Coordinates of C-alpha atoms in Angstrom, one line a residue:
Chain A
M1 CA 40.6 -5.4 3.1
T2 CA 38.4 -8.4 2.8
I3 CA 34.8 -9.3 3.6
L4 CA 34.2 -12.9 4.7
L5 CA 31.0 -14.5 3.5
T6 CA 29.2 -17.7 4.6
T7 CA 25.7 -18.2 3.4
G8 CA 24.6 -21.7 4.3
Y9 CA 23.9 -22.2 0.5
H10 CA 25.8 -24.7 -1.5
D11 CA 26.5 -22.1 -4.1
A12 CA 27.3 -18.6 -2.7
S13 CA 28.1 -17.0 -6.1
A14 CA 24.9 -14.9 -6.3
W15 CA 25.7 -13.5 -2.8
R16 CA 29.3 -12.9 -3.7
A17 CA 28.4 -11.0 -6.8
A18 CA 25.8 -8.9 -5.0
L19 CA 28.2 -8.0 -2.2
A20 CA 30.9 -7.1 -4.7
D21 CA 28.4 -5.0 -6.5
A22 CA 27.3 -3.1 -3.4
L23 CA 30.8 -2.7 -2.1
P24 CA 33.1 -1.8 -5.1
G25 CA 36.8 -2.1 -4.3
R26 CA 36.4 -4.6 -1.5
E27 CA 37.5 -8.2 -1.8
V28 CA 34.8 -10.8 -0.9
A29 CA 36.1 -14.2 0.3
V30 CA 33.7 -17.1 0.6
Y31 CA 34.3 -19.3 3.6
G32 CA 35.2 -22.9 2.7
V33 CA 35.9 -21.9 -0.9
D34 CA 38.4 -19.0 -1.2
R35 CA 41.8 -18.6 0.6
Y36 CA 42.1 -15.5 2.7
D37 CA 44.3 -13.9 5.3
P38 CA 42.3 -14.0 8.6
A39 CA 44.0 -10.7 9.6
A40 CA 42.5 -9.0 6.6
I41 CA 38.9 -9.6 7.5
R42 CA 37.1 -6.6 9.0
Y43 CA 33.6 -7.6 8.3
A44 CA 31.8 -11.0 8.2
C45 CA 28.5 -11.6 6.5
T46 CA 27.1 -14.8 7.9
W47 CA 24.2 -17.2 8.0
H48 CA 24.6 -19.9 10.5
P49 CA 28.4 -19.6 10.6
P50 CA 30.3 -22.8 11.4
K51 CA 31.3 -22.7 15.1
G52 CA 34.8 -21.2 15.6
M53 CA 34.9 -19.6 12.2
L54 CA 34.7 -16.1 13.6
K55 CA 37.0 -16.3 16.7
V56 CA 40.1 -16.6 14.6
L57 CA 39.7 -13.2 12.9
P58 CA 41.8 -10.8 15.0
N59 CA 40.6 -7.6 13.2
L60 CA 36.9 -8.4 12.9
E61 CA 34.9 -5.2 13.5
V62 CA 31.2 -6.1 12.6
I63 CA 29.2 -9.3 12.0
F64 CA 26.3 -8.9 9.6
N65 CA 23.6 -11.6 9.9
L66 CA 22.1 -12.4 6.5
G67 CA 18.6 -13.3 7.7
A68 CA 16.1 -12.2 10.2
G69 CA 16.9 -14.7 12.9
V70 CA 20.1 -14.5 14.8
D71 CA 20.0 -17.7 16.8
G72 CA 22.4 -19.4 14.4
V73 CA 25.2 -16.9 14.9
L74 CA 24.5 -16.6 18.7
S75 CA 24.9 -20.4 19.1
D76 CA 28.6 -20.0 18.5
P77 CA 30.1 -20.2 22.1
E78 CA 33.3 -18.4 21.0
L79 CA 31.7 -15.4 19.3
P80 CA 34.0 -12.4 19.2
D81 CA 32.9 -9.4 21.1
V82 CA 31.9 -7.2 18.2
P83 CA 28.5 -5.8 17.2
I84 CA 26.2 -8.2 15.4
V85 CA 23.9 -6.4 13.0
R86 CA 20.4 -7.8 12.5
L87 CA 19.0 -7.7 9.0
V88 CA 16.2 -5.1 8.8
D89 CA 15.2 -5.0 5.2
D90 CA 12.1 -3.8 3.5
D91 CA 12.2 -6.5 1.0
L92 CA 12.3 -9.3 3.6
T93 CA 9.6 -7.5 5.6
E94 CA 7.3 -7.3 2.6
R95 CA 7.9 -10.9 1.6
M96 CA 7.0 -12.0 5.1
G97 CA 3.9 -9.9 5.0
E98 CA 2.8 -11.7 1.7
W99 CA 3.4 -15.1 3.2
V100 CA 1.6 -14.4 6.6
T101 CA -1.3 -12.9 4.8
L102 CA -1.6 -15.8 2.4
Q103 CA -1.6 -18.3 5.2
V104 CA -4.2 -16.5 7.3
L105 CA -6.5 -16.3 4.3
N106 CA -5.8 -19.9 3.3
H107 CA -7.1 -21.1 6.7
H108 CA -9.9 -18.6 7.0
R109 CA -11.2 -19.2 3.4
G110 CA -10.7 -23.0 3.4
T111 CA -8.2 -23.3 0.6
L112 CA -7.4 -27.0 1.4
T113 CA -11.1 -27.9 1.7
Y114 CA -12.0 -26.3 -1.7
L115 CA -9.0 -27.8 -3.5
A116 CA -10.0 -31.3 -2.2
R117 CA -13.5 -30.7 -3.4
Q118 CA -12.2 -29.5 -6.8
K119 CA -10.3 -32.8 -7.1
R120 CA -13.6 -34.7 -6.4
R121 CA -15.5 -32.3 -8.8
E122 CA -17.7 -31.4 -5.9
W123 CA -19.6 -28.0 -5.9
K124 CA -20.2 -27.3 -2.3
E125 CA -19.7 -24.1 -0.3
D126 CA -19.2 -23.7 3.5
D127 CA -20.4 -20.8 5.6
Q128 CA -17.5 -18.8 7.0
P129 CA -17.1 -15.8 9.3
A130 CA -16.2 -12.4 7.9
A131 CA -12.7 -11.2 8.6
R132 CA -14.0 -8.8 11.2
D133 CA -15.1 -11.9 13.2
V134 CA -11.6 -13.5 13.0
S135 CA -8.9 -12.5 15.4
V136 CA -5.3 -12.8 14.5
G137 CA -2.6 -12.7 17.2
L138 CA 0.9 -11.8 16.2
M139 CA 3.4 -13.3 18.7
G140 CA 6.7 -11.4 18.6
Y141 CA 5.8 -7.9 17.7
G142 CA 8.7 -6.3 15.8
T143 CA 9.1 -4.9 12.3
L144 CA 7.8 -8.0 10.5
A145 CA 4.7 -8.3 12.7
A146 CA 3.9 -4.6 12.4
H147 CA 3.9 -4.7 8.6
A148 CA 1.8 -7.9 8.5
A149 CA -0.6 -6.3 11.0
R150 CA -1.2 -3.3 8.6
I151 CA -2.2 -5.7 5.8
L152 CA -4.4 -7.9 8.0
K153 CA -6.2 -4.8 9.3
A154 CA -6.8 -3.6 5.8
I155 CA -8.5 -6.9 5.0
G156 CA -10.7 -6.4 8.1
Y157 CA -9.2 -8.9 10.6
R158 CA -9.1 -8.1 14.3
V159 CA -5.4 -7.9 15.0
H160 CA -3.5 -7.9 18.3
G161 CA 0.0 -8.7 19.3
W162 CA 2.1 -10.1 22.1
S163 CA 5.6 -8.9 23.0
R164 CA 8.1 -9.7 25.7
S165 CA 8.0 -6.2 27.0
D166 CA 5.4 -3.4 26.6
K167 CA 6.0 -0.9 23.8
P168 CA 4.0 1.5 21.6
A169 CA 2.2 -0.4 18.8
D170 CA -0.6 0.3 16.4
V171 CA -2.5 -2.7 17.6
P172 CA -3.7 -3.8 21.0
L173 CA -0.5 -5.3 22.6
F174 CA -0.3 -7.8 25.4
A175 CA 3.1 -8.0 27.1
G176 CA 5.2 -10.4 29.1
E177 CA 4.4 -13.6 30.9
A178 CA 1.2 -12.0 32.4
G179 CA -0.1 -11.0 29.1
L180 CA 0.3 -14.4 27.4
G181 CA -2.9 -16.0 28.7
P182 CA -5.2 -13.2 27.8
F183 CA -3.5 -12.9 24.4
L184 CA -4.0 -16.6 23.6
A185 CA -7.6 -16.6 24.9
A186 CA -8.4 -13.8 22.4
T187 CA -6.6 -15.5 19.4
D188 CA -8.2 -17.6 16.7
V189 CA -5.1 -17.6 14.4
L190 CA -1.7 -17.4 16.0
V191 CA 1.2 -16.1 13.9
A192 CA 4.5 -16.8 15.4
L193 CA 7.3 -14.4 14.4
L194 CA 9.3 -14.8 17.6
P195 CA 13.1 -15.0 17.8
L196 CA 14.5 -18.3 19.0
T197 CA 15.9 -17.8 22.6
A198 CA 16.1 -20.0 25.7
D199 CA 12.7 -18.5 26.7
T200 CA 10.9 -19.3 23.4
R201 CA 12.4 -22.7 22.5
G202 CA 9.5 -25.1 22.2
I203 CA 6.9 -22.5 23.2
L204 CA 4.5 -23.6 20.4
N205 CA 3.3 -26.7 22.2
A206 CA 0.1 -28.5 23.3
R207 CA -0.4 -26.4 26.4
L208 CA -0.2 -23.2 24.3
F209 CA -2.7 -24.5 21.7
A210 CA -5.1 -25.5 24.6
S211 CA -5.0 -21.9 25.8
M212 CA -6.2 -20.4 22.5
R213 CA -9.8 -19.4 21.7
R214 CA -11.9 -22.3 20.5
E215 CA -14.6 -20.4 18.5
G216 CA -15.0 -19.6 14.8
I217 CA -12.2 -20.9 12.6
G218 CA -9.5 -21.4 15.2
P219 CA -7.3 -22.5 16.7
V220 CA -4.9 -22.2 13.8
L221 CA -1.1 -22.0 14.1
I222 CA 1.1 -20.2 11.6
N223 CA 4.9 -20.3 12.3
A224 CA 7.2 -18.2 10.1
G225 CA 9.7 -17.6 12.9
R226 CA 12.1 -20.4 13.8
G227 CA 11.6 -24.2 13.8
G228 CA 13.0 -24.4 17.3
L229 CA 9.9 -22.6 18.6
Q230 CA 7.7 -25.5 17.8
N231 CA 7.1 -28.9 19.4
E232 CA 6.5 -30.9 16.2
R233 CA 5.1 -34.0 18.0
D234 CA 2.5 -31.8 19.7
I235 CA 1.6 -30.1 16.4
L236 CA 1.1 -33.4 14.7
E237 CA -1.1 -34.7 17.5
A238 CA -3.1 -31.5 17.7
L239 CA -3.8 -31.5 14.0
R240 CA -4.9 -35.2 14.2
S241 CA -7.1 -34.6 17.2
G242 CA -8.5 -31.3 16.1
A243 CA -7.0 -29.4 19.0
L244 CA -5.5 -27.4 16.1
R245 CA -8.0 -26.8 13.2
G246 CA -5.1 -26.0 10.8
A247 CA -1.5 -24.9 10.6
S248 CA 1.0 -23.4 8.2
L249 CA 4.7 -24.1 8.9
D250 CA 7.6 -22.6 7.0
V251 CA 10.2 -23.7 9.5
F252 CA 11.1 -27.0 11.2
N253 CA 13.3 -28.5 13.9
T254 CA 15.3 -30.1 11.1
E255 CA 15.7 -28.5 7.7
P256 CA 15.2 -29.7 5.1
L257 CA 12.2 -31.6 6.7
P258 CA 13.3 -35.3 6.3
P259 CA 11.2 -37.3 3.7
D260 CA 10.0 -39.7 6.4
A261 CA 8.7 -37.0 8.8
S262 CA 5.0 -37.6 9.6
L263 CA 4.3 -33.9 9.4
W264 CA 4.3 -34.0 5.6
A265 CA 1.0 -35.8 5.6
A266 CA -0.6 -34.2 8.7
P267 CA -4.3 -33.1 8.1
N268 CA -5.0 -29.4 7.5
L269 CA -1.3 -28.5 7.4
I270 CA 0.4 -26.4 4.7
I271 CA 4.2 -26.8 4.5
T272 CA 6.5 -24.4 2.7
P273 CA 10.3 -25.0 2.5
H274 CA 11.6 -22.1 4.6
C275 CA 10.8 -19.7 1.8
A276 CA 8.4 -17.3 3.6
A277 CA 10.8 -14.5 3.4
V278 CA 14.1 -15.2 1.7
S279 CA 16.8 -12.6 1.9
E280 CA 17.4 -11.2 -1.5
P281 CA 21.2 -10.8 -2.0
G282 CA 20.9 -7.4 -3.8
A283 CA 18.7 -5.8 -1.1
V284 CA 20.7 -7.3 1.7
S285 CA 24.1 -6.3 0.2
R286 CA 22.9 -2.7 -0.2
Y287 CA 21.9 -2.7 3.5
V288 CA 25.3 -4.1 4.5
A289 CA 27.0 -1.5 2.4
G290 CA 25.0 1.3 4.1
Q291 CA 25.9 0.0 7.6
I292 CA 29.6 -0.3 6.6
A293 CA 29.5 3.3 5.4
R294 CA 28.0 4.4 8.7
H295 CA 30.6 2.5 10.6
E296 CA 33.5 3.9 8.6
R297 CA 32.5 7.5 9.0
G298 CA 32.3 6.9 12.8
D299 CA 28.5 6.5 13.3
P300 CA 27.3 3.5 15.3
V301 CA 25.9 0.6 13.2
E302 CA 22.1 0.2 13.5
N303 CA 19.9 -2.7 14.6
V304 CA 22.6 -4.3 16.8
V305 CA 21.7 -7.5 18.5
D306 CA 21.3 -7.5 22.3
R307 CA 23.1 -10.7 23.2
S308 CA 21.5 -10.9 26.7
R309 CA 18.0 -10.9 25.1
G310 CA 19.1 -13.1 22.3
Y311 CA 17.7 -10.9 19.5
Chain B
M1 CA -48.1 -4.8 3.3
T2 CA -46.0 -7.6 2.1
I3 CA -42.4 -8.1 0.9
L4 CA -41.9 -10.7 -1.8
L5 CA -38.7 -12.8 -1.5
T6 CA -37.0 -15.0 -4.0
T7 CA -33.5 -16.1 -3.2
G8 CA -32.5 -18.9 -5.7
Y9 CA -31.8 -21.1 -2.7
H10 CA -33.7 -24.2 -2.0
D11 CA -34.3 -23.1 1.5
A12 CA -35.1 -19.4 2.0
S13 CA -35.8 -19.6 5.7
A14 CA -32.6 -17.8 6.8
W15 CA -33.4 -15.0 4.4
R16 CA -37.0 -14.8 5.5
A17 CA -36.0 -14.6 9.2
A18 CA -33.3 -11.9 8.6
L19 CA -35.7 -9.7 6.5
A20 CA -38.5 -10.1 9.1
D21 CA -35.9 -9.2 11.8
A22 CA -34.8 -6.1 10.0
L23 CA -38.3 -5.0 9.0
P24 CA -40.5 -5.6 12.0
G25 CA -44.2 -5.4 11.3
R26 CA -43.9 -6.3 7.6
E27 CA -45.0 -9.6 6.2
V28 CA -42.5 -11.5 4.1
A29 CA -43.8 -13.9 1.5
V30 CA -41.4 -16.4 -0.2
Y31 CA -42.1 -16.9 -3.9
G32 CA -43.1 -20.4 -4.7
V33 CA -43.7 -21.3 -1.0
D34 CA -46.2 -18.8 0.5
R35 CA -49.6 -17.6 -0.7
Y36 CA -49.8 -13.8 -1.1
D37 CA -52.0 -11.1 -2.7
P38 CA -50.0 -9.7 -5.6
A39 CA -51.6 -6.3 -5.0
A40 CA -50.1 -6.2 -1.4
I41 CA -46.5 -6.4 -2.7
R42 CA -44.7 -3.1 -2.6
Y43 CA -41.1 -4.4 -2.4
A44 CA -39.5 -7.4 -4.0
C45 CA -36.2 -8.8 -2.8
T46 CA -34.9 -11.0 -5.6
W47 CA -32.0 -13.1 -6.8
H48 CA -32.4 -14.3 -10.4
P49 CA -36.2 -13.9 -10.2
P50 CA -38.2 -16.3 -12.4
K51 CA -39.2 -14.4 -15.6
G52 CA -42.6 -12.9 -15.3
M53 CA -42.7 -13.0 -11.5
L54 CA -42.4 -9.3 -11.1
K55 CA -44.7 -8.0 -13.9
V56 CA -47.9 -9.2 -12.2
L57 CA -47.4 -7.0 -9.1
P58 CA -49.5 -3.9 -9.8
N59 CA -48.2 -1.9 -6.7
L60 CA -44.5 -2.8 -6.8
E61 CA -42.4 0.2 -5.9
V62 CA -38.8 -1.0 -5.6
I63 CA -36.9 -4.1 -6.6
F64 CA -33.9 -5.0 -4.3
N65 CA -31.2 -7.2 -5.9
L66 CA -29.8 -9.6 -3.3
G67 CA -26.3 -9.9 -4.8
A68 CA -23.7 -7.8 -6.5
G69 CA -24.6 -8.7 -10.1
V70 CA -27.8 -7.5 -11.6
D71 CA -27.7 -9.4 -14.9
G72 CA -30.2 -12.0 -13.5
V73 CA -33.0 -9.5 -12.8
L74 CA -32.3 -7.5 -15.9
S75 CA -32.7 -10.6 -18.1
D76 CA -36.5 -10.5 -17.4
P77 CA -37.9 -9.0 -20.6
E78 CA -41.1 -7.9 -18.8
L79 CA -39.4 -6.1 -15.9
P80 CA -41.7 -3.4 -14.3
D81 CA -40.5 0.2 -14.6
V82 CA -39.5 0.7 -10.9
P83 CA -36.1 1.4 -9.5
I84 CA -33.8 -1.6 -9.1
V85 CA -31.5 -1.2 -6.2
R86 CA -28.0 -2.7 -6.4
L87 CA -26.6 -4.3 -3.3
V88 CA -23.7 -2.2 -1.9
D89 CA -22.8 -3.8 1.3
D90 CA -19.6 -3.6 3.3
D91 CA -19.8 -7.2 4.3
L92 CA -19.9 -8.4 0.7
T93 CA -17.2 -5.9 -0.3
E94 CA -14.9 -7.1 2.4
R95 CA -15.5 -10.8 1.6
M96 CA -14.7 -10.1 -2.0
G97 CA -11.5 -8.3 -0.9
E98 CA -10.5 -11.5 1.1
W99 CA -11.0 -13.8 -1.9
V100 CA -9.3 -11.6 -4.4
T101 CA -6.3 -11.1 -2.2
L102 CA -6.1 -14.8 -1.4
Q103 CA -6.1 -15.7 -5.1
V104 CA -3.5 -13.1 -6.1
L105 CA -1.2 -14.4 -3.4
N106 CA -1.9 -18.0 -4.3
H107 CA -0.6 -17.5 -7.8
H108 CA 2.2 -15.1 -6.8
R109 CA 3.5 -17.4 -4.0
G110 CA 3.0 -20.7 -5.7
T111 CA 0.4 -22.4 -3.5
L112 CA -0.4 -25.2 -5.9
T113 CA 3.3 -25.9 -6.6
Y114 CA 4.2 -26.1 -2.9
L115 CA 1.1 -28.2 -2.1
A116 CA 2.1 -30.7 -4.9
R117 CA 5.7 -30.8 -3.5
Q118 CA 4.3 -31.3 0.0
K119 CA 2.4 -34.4 -1.2
R120 CA 5.7 -35.7 -2.7
R121 CA 7.6 -34.8 0.5
E122 CA 9.8 -32.6 -1.6
W123 CA 11.7 -29.7 0.0
K124 CA 12.4 -27.3 -2.8
E125 CA 11.9 -23.6 -3.2
D126 CA 11.4 -21.4 -6.2
D127 CA 12.7 -17.9 -6.7
Q128 CA 9.8 -15.4 -6.9
P129 CA 9.5 -11.7 -7.5
A130 CA 8.6 -9.3 -4.7
A131 CA 5.0 -7.9 -4.7
R132 CA 6.4 -4.6 -5.9
D133 CA 7.5 -6.3 -9.1
V134 CA 4.0 -7.8 -9.7
S135 CA 1.3 -5.7 -11.3
V136 CA -2.4 -6.5 -10.6
G137 CA -5.0 -5.0 -13.0
L138 CA -8.5 -4.7 -11.7
M139 CA -11.0 -4.8 -14.5
G140 CA -14.3 -3.1 -13.5
Y141 CA -13.3 -0.5 -11.1
G142 CA -16.2 0.0 -8.6
T143 CA -16.6 -0.4 -4.9
L144 CA -15.4 -4.0 -4.8
A145 CA -12.3 -3.3 -6.8
A146 CA -11.4 -0.1 -4.9
H147 CA -11.5 -2.1 -1.6
A148 CA -9.4 -4.9 -3.0
A149 CA -6.9 -2.3 -4.4
R150 CA -6.4 -0.9 -0.9
I151 CA -5.4 -4.3 0.4
L152 CA -3.2 -5.2 -2.6
K153 CA -1.3 -1.9 -2.3
A154 CA -0.8 -2.5 1.4
I155 CA 0.9 -5.8 0.5
G156 CA 3.1 -3.9 -2.0
Y157 CA 1.6 -4.9 -5.4
R158 CA 1.6 -2.4 -8.3
V159 CA -2.2 -1.9 -8.8
H160 CA -4.1 -0.3 -11.6
G161 CA -7.6 -0.4 -12.9
W162 CA -9.7 -0.4 -16.0
S163 CA -13.1 1.1 -16.2
R164 CA -15.7 1.7 -19.0
S165 CA -15.5 5.5 -18.4
D166 CA -12.9 7.7 -16.7
K167 CA -13.5 8.6 -13.1
P168 CA -11.5 9.6 -10.0
A169 CA -9.7 6.6 -8.5
D170 CA -6.9 6.0 -6.0
V171 CA -5.0 3.9 -8.5
P172 CA -3.9 4.7 -12.1
L173 CA -7.0 4.1 -14.1
F174 CA -7.3 3.2 -17.8
A175 CA -10.6 3.9 -19.4
G176 CA -12.8 2.7 -22.3
E177 CA -12.0 0.8 -25.4
A178 CA -8.9 2.9 -26.0
G179 CA -7.5 2.2 -22.6
L180 CA -7.9 -1.6 -22.7
G181 CA -4.8 -2.5 -24.7
P182 CA -2.4 -0.4 -22.5
F183 CA -4.1 -1.7 -19.4
L184 CA -3.6 -5.4 -20.4
A185 CA -0.1 -4.8 -21.6
A186 CA 0.8 -3.6 -18.1
T187 CA -1.0 -6.4 -16.3
D188 CA 0.5 -9.6 -14.8
V189 CA -2.5 -10.7 -12.8
L190 CA -6.0 -9.7 -14.2
V191 CA -8.8 -9.5 -11.7
A192 CA -12.2 -9.4 -13.4
L193 CA -14.9 -7.7 -11.3
L194 CA -17.0 -6.6 -14.3
P195 CA -20.8 -6.6 -14.5
L196 CA -22.2 -8.9 -17.2
T197 CA -23.6 -6.8 -20.1
A198 CA -23.8 -7.1 -23.8
D199 CA -20.4 -5.5 -24.0
T200 CA -18.7 -7.7 -21.5
R201 CA -20.1 -11.1 -22.3
G202 CA -17.2 -13.4 -23.3
I203 CA -14.6 -10.7 -22.9
L204 CA -12.2 -13.0 -21.0
N205 CA -11.0 -14.9 -24.1
A206 CA -7.9 -16.0 -25.9
R207 CA -7.4 -12.6 -27.6
L208 CA -7.5 -10.8 -24.2
F209 CA -5.0 -13.3 -22.6
A210 CA -2.6 -12.7 -25.5
S211 CA -2.7 -9.0 -24.9
M212 CA -1.5 -9.3 -21.3
R213 CA 2.1 -8.8 -20.2
R214 CA 4.2 -12.0 -20.4
E215 CA 6.9 -11.3 -17.8
G216 CA 7.3 -12.4 -14.2
I217 CA 4.5 -14.5 -12.9
G218 CA 1.8 -13.7 -15.4
P219 CA -0.5 -13.9 -17.3
V220 CA -2.8 -15.0 -14.5
L221 CA -6.6 -14.6 -14.7
I222 CA -8.8 -14.2 -11.6
N223 CA -12.6 -14.0 -12.2
A224 CA -14.9 -13.2 -9.4
G225 CA -17.4 -11.3 -11.5
R226 CA -19.8 -13.3 -13.6
G227 CA -19.4 -16.6 -15.4
G228 CA -20.8 -15.1 -18.6
L229 CA -17.7 -12.9 -18.8
Q230 CA -15.5 -15.9 -19.6
N231 CA -14.9 -18.1 -22.6
E232 CA -14.3 -21.4 -20.8
R233 CA -12.9 -23.3 -23.8
D234 CA -10.3 -20.5 -24.2
I235 CA -9.4 -20.6 -20.5
L236 CA -8.9 -24.4 -20.6
E237 CA -6.7 -24.2 -23.7
A238 CA -4.7 -21.3 -22.4
L239 CA -4.0 -23.1 -19.1
R240 CA -3.0 -26.2 -21.0
S241 CA -0.7 -24.3 -23.5
G242 CA 0.7 -22.0 -20.9
A243 CA -0.8 -18.9 -22.5
L244 CA -2.2 -18.5 -19.0
R245 CA 0.2 -19.4 -16.2
G246 CA -2.6 -19.7 -13.8
A247 CA -6.2 -18.9 -13.0
S248 CA -8.8 -18.7 -10.2
L249 CA -12.4 -18.9 -11.1
D250 CA -15.3 -18.5 -8.7
V251 CA -18.0 -18.2 -11.4
F252 CA -18.9 -20.3 -14.4
N253 CA -21.1 -20.3 -17.5
T254 CA -23.2 -23.1 -15.9
E255 CA -23.4 -23.2 -12.1
P256 CA -23.0 -25.6 -10.4
L257 CA -20.1 -26.5 -12.7
P258 CA -21.1 -29.9 -14.1
P259 CA -19.1 -32.9 -12.8
D260 CA -18.0 -33.8 -16.3
A261 CA -16.6 -30.3 -17.1
S262 CA -12.9 -30.4 -18.2
L263 CA -12.2 -27.3 -16.2
W264 CA -12.2 -29.2 -12.9
A265 CA -8.9 -30.8 -13.8
A266 CA -7.2 -28.0 -15.7
P267 CA -3.6 -27.3 -14.7
N268 CA -2.8 -24.3 -12.4
L269 CA -6.5 -23.6 -11.9
I270 CA -8.2 -22.9 -8.5
I271 CA -11.9 -23.4 -8.5
T272 CA -14.3 -22.1 -5.8
P273 CA -18.1 -22.7 -5.9
H274 CA -19.3 -19.1 -6.3
C275 CA -18.5 -18.4 -2.7
A276 CA -16.1 -15.5 -3.1
A277 CA -18.5 -13.0 -1.7
V278 CA -21.7 -14.5 -0.5
S279 CA -24.5 -12.1 0.6
E280 CA -25.0 -12.4 4.3
P281 CA -28.8 -12.3 5.0
G282 CA -28.5 -10.1 8.1
A283 CA -26.3 -7.5 6.6
V284 CA -28.3 -7.4 3.3
S285 CA -31.6 -7.2 5.2
R286 CA -30.4 -4.2 7.2
Y287 CA -29.3 -2.5 4.0
V288 CA -32.8 -3.2 2.4
A289 CA -34.5 -1.9 5.6
G290 CA -32.4 1.3 5.4
Q291 CA -33.3 1.9 1.7
I292 CA -37.1 1.2 2.4
A293 CA -36.9 3.8 5.3
R294 CA -35.4 6.4 2.8
H295 CA -38.0 5.6 0.3
E296 CA -40.9 5.9 2.7
R297 CA -39.7 9.2 4.0
G298 CA -39.6 10.5 0.5
D299 CA -35.9 10.3 -0.2
P300 CA -34.7 8.6 -3.4
V301 CA -33.3 5.1 -2.9
E302 CA -29.6 4.8 -3.5
N303 CA -27.5 2.7 -5.8
V304 CA -30.2 2.5 -8.5
V305 CA -29.3 0.4 -11.5
D306 CA -28.9 2.2 -14.8
R307 CA -30.8 -0.1 -17.2
S308 CA -29.2 1.3 -20.3
R309 CA -25.7 0.5 -19.0
G310 CA -26.8 -2.8 -17.5
Y311 CA -25.4 -2.2 -14.0

């Protein structure tokens, strides 16, 4: 029995080794590299699988998504009707917490300003609000956001969240269409951790920025969700006009971000190359092995994607 | 009855207003600006007071230090024998927590590297350890360090401390001369929050850097304590040779750091202009007013400096 792997990376050997390590006795076939019998594939571990790759596997039982966002796999119009398991991984959650915290602090504490002054050998400090006077709004309030919220609260920030539907949370939570306006009006620093769905595509646009609080250090946009959430022309204009006071983007409409993209040189923007929370092959493979063990002893796999919601 | 104020700032008006606000009915005289009767001064609020300023006040009862470090006031050889109250202020503690967390994350998550790539329009990511595989050592384990430790642990870092003497702490604590070697050998990122005393002057030097762990992302030096703790020639050489993989300095031997100082352009160094944790006049004045109220109802003032220890 074979596990089919597609990673989106040029070189899948680290993933292949990690999966083989976590699942001794199973064969691992890398899509586009190894030959395999389609009928032997029971599990597919995929990141942005090529369209049509999955529909030709007659005995496929579970699809494991190798990252946090499932829009890539869901965009396949001929997806087989088997459970798709979302990655819920402490390692990925913690790395995202690091990145989000760093970016909030970078904008709050003026990292780009002080680095520019350092280059000019200029000794000059700015007043700044205390964390308790800065409100951070987490948009998309799942596992990743809840972890980031715990860190941000420990620093002293006022933290609240927005979610599609109401649910218990350890921060004040705004919900649904009706909650979005009040959520934005209370937000200095917006952290987007939303899944990419028909409802959220392009949601980070000029109209949304104009609805944010304009006091203190904001509005600041931080997107660690999906590139498709953002209108990049609007972000560029907002940074140039001051409608946004700063932004940090880890994700883009086109990745890698093309060398001629104007965003590279936008003012008060920090760009990272989709590295906020990289799935670590060892940790992910252990998670996959744990779910396969559940499945094979007859328990339902966990963290199954709801296809109608899109996440 | 008059309160004498010296702030080290060119313009003390914000401090004067904040003190007057917190202590209604008291006169506030600014040293070097206002005329005052030395015999009328019962309290002095000072930051690096000019030598000899305090000894001519016959009725002085308490000296309040307006920042976290007391080496400035203690350097006056004719200091009157009255209690010196250290500033212990939640606002200052929280701002220091922000800065320390930001600098640890900057080095762990490669901020300078990614900003340089952004300038070159280069999309390239580096592997990096998870926070749980990075150890942060807090040197000088008082109120400031304990708060920073709570945040760093929430992010996932391994955190430990070093203190002159053993005491209860919520992280593993190394103590005294004997504990320093093992502490450094376990430390990737060293955060100095020490007071400046005869024992600690110049302690951040080449020998200390050579004693730190050389695995993962370290050794990295972060100094938010006092400039006098550091040997700046050693830091410059260590950054150039790679003996230090990175550093963040908020304090310097000479402040402002002179424009011709080589440190400005040292590799992998982040410089901020002694703004890690600025005393906020309102918060500090309320603290001073609270201590004066204690003193005048006959209770001992709190957080009194031990002159023999130097902090």
